Structure formats: C-alpha cells, structure tokens
PDB file of C-alpha atoms in Angstrom:
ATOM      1  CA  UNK A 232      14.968  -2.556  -4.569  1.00  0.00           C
ATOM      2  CA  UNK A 233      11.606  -3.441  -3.922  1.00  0.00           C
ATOM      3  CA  UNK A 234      10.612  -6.655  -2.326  1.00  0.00           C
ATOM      4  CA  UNK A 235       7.118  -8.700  -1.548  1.00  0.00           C
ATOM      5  CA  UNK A 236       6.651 -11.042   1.252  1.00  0.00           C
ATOM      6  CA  UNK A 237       4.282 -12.709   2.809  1.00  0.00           C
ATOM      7  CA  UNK A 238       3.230 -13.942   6.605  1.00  0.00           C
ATOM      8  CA  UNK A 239       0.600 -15.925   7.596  1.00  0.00           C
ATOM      9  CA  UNK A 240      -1.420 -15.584   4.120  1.00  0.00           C
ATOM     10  CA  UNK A 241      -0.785 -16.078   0.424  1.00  0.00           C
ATOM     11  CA  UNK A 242       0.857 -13.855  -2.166  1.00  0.00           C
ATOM     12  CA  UNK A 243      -1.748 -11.954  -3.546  1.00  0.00           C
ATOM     13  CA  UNK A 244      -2.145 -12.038  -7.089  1.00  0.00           C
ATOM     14  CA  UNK A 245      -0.087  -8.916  -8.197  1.00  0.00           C
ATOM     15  CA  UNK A 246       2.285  -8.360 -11.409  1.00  0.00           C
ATOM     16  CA  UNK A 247       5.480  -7.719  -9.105  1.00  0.00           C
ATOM     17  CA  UNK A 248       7.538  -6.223 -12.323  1.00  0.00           C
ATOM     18  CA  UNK A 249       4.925  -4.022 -13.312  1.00  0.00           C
ATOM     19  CA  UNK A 250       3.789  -3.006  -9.771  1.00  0.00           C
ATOM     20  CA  UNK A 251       7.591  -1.983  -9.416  1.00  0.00           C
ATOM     21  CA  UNK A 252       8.027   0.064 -12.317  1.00  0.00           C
ATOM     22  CA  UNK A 253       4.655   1.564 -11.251  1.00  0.00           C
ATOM     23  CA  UNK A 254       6.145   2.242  -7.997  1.00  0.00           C
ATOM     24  CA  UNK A 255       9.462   4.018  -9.475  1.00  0.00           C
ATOM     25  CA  UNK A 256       7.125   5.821 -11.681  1.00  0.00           C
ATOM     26  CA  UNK A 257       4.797   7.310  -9.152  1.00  0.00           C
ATOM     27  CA  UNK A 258       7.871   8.104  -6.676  1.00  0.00           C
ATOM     28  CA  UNK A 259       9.201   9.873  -9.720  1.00  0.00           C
ATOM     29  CA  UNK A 260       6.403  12.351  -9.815  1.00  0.00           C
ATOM     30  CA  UNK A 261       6.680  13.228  -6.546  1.00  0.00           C
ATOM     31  CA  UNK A 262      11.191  13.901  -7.901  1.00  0.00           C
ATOM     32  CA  UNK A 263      11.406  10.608  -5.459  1.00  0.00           C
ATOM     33  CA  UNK A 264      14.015   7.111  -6.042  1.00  0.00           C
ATOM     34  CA  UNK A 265      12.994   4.223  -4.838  1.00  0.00           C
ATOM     35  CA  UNK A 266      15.886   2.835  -2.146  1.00  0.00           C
ATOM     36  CA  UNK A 267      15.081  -0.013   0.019  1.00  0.00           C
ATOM     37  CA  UNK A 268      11.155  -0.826   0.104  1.00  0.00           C
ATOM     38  CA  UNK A 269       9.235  -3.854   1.445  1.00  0.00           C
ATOM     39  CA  UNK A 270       6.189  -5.050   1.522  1.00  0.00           C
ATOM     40  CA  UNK A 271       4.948  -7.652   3.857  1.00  0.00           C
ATOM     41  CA  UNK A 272       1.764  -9.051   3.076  1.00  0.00           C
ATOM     42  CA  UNK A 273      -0.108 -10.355   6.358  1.00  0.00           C
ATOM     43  CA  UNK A 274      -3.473 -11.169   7.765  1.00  0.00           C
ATOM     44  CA  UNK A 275      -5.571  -9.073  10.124  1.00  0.00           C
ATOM     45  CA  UNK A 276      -4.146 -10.499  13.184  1.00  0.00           C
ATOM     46  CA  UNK A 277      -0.001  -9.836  12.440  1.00  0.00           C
ATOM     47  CA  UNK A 278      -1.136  -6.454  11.403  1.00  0.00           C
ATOM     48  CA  UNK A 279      -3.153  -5.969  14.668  1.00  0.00           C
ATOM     49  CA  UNK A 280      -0.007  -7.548  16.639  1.00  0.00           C
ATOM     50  CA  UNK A 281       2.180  -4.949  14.730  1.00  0.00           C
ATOM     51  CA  UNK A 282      -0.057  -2.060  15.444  1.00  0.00           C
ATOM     52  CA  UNK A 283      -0.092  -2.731  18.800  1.00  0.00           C
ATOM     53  CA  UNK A 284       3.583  -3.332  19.225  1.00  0.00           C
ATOM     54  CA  UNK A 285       5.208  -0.274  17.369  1.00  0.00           C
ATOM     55  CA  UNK A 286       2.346   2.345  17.680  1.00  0.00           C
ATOM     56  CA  UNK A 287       0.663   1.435  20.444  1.00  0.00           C
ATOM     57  CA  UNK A 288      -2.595   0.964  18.523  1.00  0.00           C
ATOM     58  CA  UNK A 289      -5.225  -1.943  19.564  1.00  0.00           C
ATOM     59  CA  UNK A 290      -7.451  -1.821  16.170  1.00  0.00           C
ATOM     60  CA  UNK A 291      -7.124  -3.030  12.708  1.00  0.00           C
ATOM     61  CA  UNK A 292      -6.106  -1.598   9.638  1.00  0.00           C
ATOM     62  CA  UNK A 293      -5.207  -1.929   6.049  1.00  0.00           C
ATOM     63  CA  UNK A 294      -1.449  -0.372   6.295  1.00  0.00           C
ATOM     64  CA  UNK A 295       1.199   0.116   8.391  1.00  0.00           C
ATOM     65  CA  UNK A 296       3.902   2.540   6.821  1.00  0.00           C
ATOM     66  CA  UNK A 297       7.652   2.396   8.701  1.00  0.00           C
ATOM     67  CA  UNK A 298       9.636   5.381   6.775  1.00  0.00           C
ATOM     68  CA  UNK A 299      12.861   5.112   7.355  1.00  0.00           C
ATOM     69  CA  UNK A 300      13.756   7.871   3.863  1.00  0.00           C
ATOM     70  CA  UNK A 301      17.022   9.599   3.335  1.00  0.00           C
ATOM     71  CA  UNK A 302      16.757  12.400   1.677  1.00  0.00           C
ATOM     72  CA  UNK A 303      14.700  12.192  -2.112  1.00  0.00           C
ATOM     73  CA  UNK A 304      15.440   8.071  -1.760  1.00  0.00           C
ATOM     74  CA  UNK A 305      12.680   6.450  -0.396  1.00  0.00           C
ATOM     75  CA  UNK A 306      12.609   3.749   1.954  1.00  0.00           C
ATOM     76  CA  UNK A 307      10.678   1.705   4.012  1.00  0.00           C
ATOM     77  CA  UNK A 308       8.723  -1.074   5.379  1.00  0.00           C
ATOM     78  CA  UNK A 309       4.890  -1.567   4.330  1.00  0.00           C
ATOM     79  CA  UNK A 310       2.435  -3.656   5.891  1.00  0.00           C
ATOM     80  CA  UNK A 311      -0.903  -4.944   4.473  1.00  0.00           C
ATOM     81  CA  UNK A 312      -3.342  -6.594   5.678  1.00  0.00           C
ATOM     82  CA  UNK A 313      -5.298  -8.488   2.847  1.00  0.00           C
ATOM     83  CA  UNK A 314      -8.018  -9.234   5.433  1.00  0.00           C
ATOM     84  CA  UNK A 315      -8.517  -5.742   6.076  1.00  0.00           C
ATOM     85  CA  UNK A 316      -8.202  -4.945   1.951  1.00  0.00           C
ATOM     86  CA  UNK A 317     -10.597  -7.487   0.998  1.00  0.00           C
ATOM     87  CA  UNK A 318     -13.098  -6.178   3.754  1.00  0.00           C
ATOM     88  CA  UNK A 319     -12.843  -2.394   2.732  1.00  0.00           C
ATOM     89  CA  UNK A 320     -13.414  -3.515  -1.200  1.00  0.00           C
ATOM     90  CA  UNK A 321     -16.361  -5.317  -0.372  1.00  0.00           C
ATOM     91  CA  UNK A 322     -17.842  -2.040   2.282  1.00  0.00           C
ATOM     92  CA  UNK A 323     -16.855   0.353  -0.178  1.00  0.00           C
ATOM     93  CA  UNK A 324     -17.739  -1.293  -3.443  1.00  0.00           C
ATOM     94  CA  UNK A 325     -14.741  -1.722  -5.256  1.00  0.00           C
ATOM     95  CA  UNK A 326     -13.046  -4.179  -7.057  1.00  0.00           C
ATOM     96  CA  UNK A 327     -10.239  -6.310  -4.629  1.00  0.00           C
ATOM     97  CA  UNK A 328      -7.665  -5.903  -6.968  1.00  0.00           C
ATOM     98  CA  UNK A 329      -8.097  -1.834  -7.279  1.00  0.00           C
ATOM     99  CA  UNK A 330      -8.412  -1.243  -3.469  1.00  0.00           C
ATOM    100  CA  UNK A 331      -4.805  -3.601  -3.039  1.00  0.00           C
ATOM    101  CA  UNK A 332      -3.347  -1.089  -5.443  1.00  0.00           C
ATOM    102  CA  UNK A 333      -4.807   1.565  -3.624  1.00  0.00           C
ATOM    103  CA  UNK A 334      -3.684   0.295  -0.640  1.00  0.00           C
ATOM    104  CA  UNK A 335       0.500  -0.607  -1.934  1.00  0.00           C
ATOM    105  CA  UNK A 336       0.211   2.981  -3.328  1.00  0.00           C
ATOM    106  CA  UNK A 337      -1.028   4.515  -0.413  1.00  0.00           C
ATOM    107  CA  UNK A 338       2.422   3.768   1.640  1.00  0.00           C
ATOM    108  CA  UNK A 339       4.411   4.873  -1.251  1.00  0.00           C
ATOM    109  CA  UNK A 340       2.408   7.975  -0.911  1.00  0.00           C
ATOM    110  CA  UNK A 341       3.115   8.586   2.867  1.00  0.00           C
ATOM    111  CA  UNK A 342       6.924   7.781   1.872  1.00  0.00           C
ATOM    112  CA  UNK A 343       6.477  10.604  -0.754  1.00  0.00           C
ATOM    113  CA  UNK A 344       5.449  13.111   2.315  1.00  0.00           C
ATOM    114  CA  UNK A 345       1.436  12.945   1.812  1.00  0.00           C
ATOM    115  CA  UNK A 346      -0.568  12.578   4.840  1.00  0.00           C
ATOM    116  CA  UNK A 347      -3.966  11.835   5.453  1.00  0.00           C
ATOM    117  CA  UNK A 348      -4.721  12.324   8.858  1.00  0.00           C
ATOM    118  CA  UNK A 349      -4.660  16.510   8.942  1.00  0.00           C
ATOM    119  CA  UNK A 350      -8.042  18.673   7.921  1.00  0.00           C
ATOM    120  CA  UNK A 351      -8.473  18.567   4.300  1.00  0.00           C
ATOM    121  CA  UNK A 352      -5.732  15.922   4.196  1.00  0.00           C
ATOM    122  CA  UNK A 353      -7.481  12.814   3.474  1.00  0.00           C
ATOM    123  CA  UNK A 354      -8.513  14.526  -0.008  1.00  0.00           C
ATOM    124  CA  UNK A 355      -5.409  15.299  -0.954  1.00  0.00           C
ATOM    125  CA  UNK A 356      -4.418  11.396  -0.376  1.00  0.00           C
ATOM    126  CA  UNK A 357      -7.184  10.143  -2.041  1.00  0.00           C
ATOM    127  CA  UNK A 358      -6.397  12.237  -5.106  1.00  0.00           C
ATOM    128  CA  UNK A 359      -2.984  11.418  -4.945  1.00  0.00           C
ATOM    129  CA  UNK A 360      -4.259   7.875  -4.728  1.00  0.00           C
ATOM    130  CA  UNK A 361      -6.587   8.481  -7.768  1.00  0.00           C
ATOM    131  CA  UNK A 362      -3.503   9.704 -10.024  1.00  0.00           C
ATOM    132  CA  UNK A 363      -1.485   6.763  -9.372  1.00  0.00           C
ATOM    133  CA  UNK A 364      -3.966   4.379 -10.311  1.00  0.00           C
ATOM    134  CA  UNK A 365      -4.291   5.743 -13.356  1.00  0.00           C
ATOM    135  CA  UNK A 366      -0.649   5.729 -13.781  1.00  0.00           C
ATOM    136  CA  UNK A 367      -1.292   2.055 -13.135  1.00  0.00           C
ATOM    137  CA  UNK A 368      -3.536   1.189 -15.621  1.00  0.00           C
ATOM    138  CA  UNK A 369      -2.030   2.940 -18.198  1.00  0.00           C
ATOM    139  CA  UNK A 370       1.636   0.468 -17.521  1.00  0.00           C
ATOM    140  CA  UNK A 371      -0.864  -2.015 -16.998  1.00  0.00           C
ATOM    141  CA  UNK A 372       0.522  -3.023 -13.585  1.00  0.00           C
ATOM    142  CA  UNK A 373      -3.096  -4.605 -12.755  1.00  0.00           C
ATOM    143  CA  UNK A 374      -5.911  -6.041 -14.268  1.00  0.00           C
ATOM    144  CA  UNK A 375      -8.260  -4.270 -12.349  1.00  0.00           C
ATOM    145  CA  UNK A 376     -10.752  -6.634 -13.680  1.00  0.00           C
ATOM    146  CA  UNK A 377      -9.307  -9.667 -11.737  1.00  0.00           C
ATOM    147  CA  UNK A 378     -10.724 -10.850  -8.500  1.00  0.00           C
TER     148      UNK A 378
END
C-alpha cells in the first residue's frame, strides 16, 4: 500500500492512482513489490526538523528516504519537501511537476538499492531517474505540462 500525506503544506497536485501504478511498475523493474510506502509531503522547515533529528543533518533538502525493506518488498517512509522541489525546478530549469516526479521516484529508487552519493553514483541515479520518468509518461501518471 502506498499512501500520501501531508504536513504543514497542501497536497500537491499529483494523480495518486496513476503515480501508484507507476510506482509498482518501476519497483517491478528493479524484480521489487511494493509493501508498506509513505509519503509525507512537508515544507522546508519539517524536513529541516527531520533532518536534523534522525540524521543529524542541519541543511535542507528535497528527500528524506527511511528504508525499512524486507527482502524484494519494499518499504518505507519518504519525505518531500515541496519548498525545496519547487526551488530546485526553478534553479535547474525544469518544469515543477517533472522535478516532484523526479523527486517521489528518487526514494523509490534508493528503496530499490540505487545510491547516489558514491563516485560515479549520482549518474547512475539520475539515469535511473530518467527511465522512470519515461515510464511515467508513457502510464500518463503526470501531466508534465501542469504547473
């Protein structure tokens, strides 16, 4: 099961049905179920408060990945900071609704065993990131169009 919540902001404007099946379909490349998965949608100061209180981290970012997987099931907890999304679409040029896909793919990723912090790793993620989006626009999970 896959669930979206929000605290502190609003529930960004995603299709949760197809960003679910896009989710199962993506894990399934990767020979990956989807368990127990959430994703908490927050502003830049819960995500700061969280990064600080579990990882010890005082700085901002876009995602927060807890991975808590057994086995080939995935699960986990996944927080965003839509602050931080809408920020990095606008410094790296892109479309808000591409980079939040980016972004709710880019935990599923980490829960699928790709990391990004490693030499040569942050390629492989953004490839991996790359493939999923176009998994995405082929079910249509996003209209990539939207602002």
């Amino acid at each position: 099961m896959i669930t979206y919540n929000t605290e502190g902001t609003k529930m960004p404007k995603i299709k949760k049905r197809e960003t679910t099946a896009w989710i199962r379909a993506v894990a399934n490349t990767y020979n990956k179920k989807v368990g127990e998965v959430g994703y908490l949608f927050v502003n830049d100061e819960k995500i700061l408060e969280v990064n600080r209180e579990y990882l010890g981290h005082d700085y901002y970012t876009d995602i927060i990945t807890f991975d808590y997987c057994e086995g080939d099931t995935l699960n986990g907890d996944l927080v965003i900071s839509l602050d931080t999304v809408r920020t990095n679409a606008e410094q790296f040029h892109r479309d808000y609704q591409e980079e939040l896909h980016r972004v709710i793919i880019h935990g599923i990723l980490h829960l699928c065993g790709i990391n990004d912090k490693g030499p040569g790793e942050r390629e492989i993620m953004e490839a991996a990131e790359n493939k999923a989006l176009a998994i995405c626009t082929a079910l249509r999970c996003a209209s990539l169009n939207d602002k």
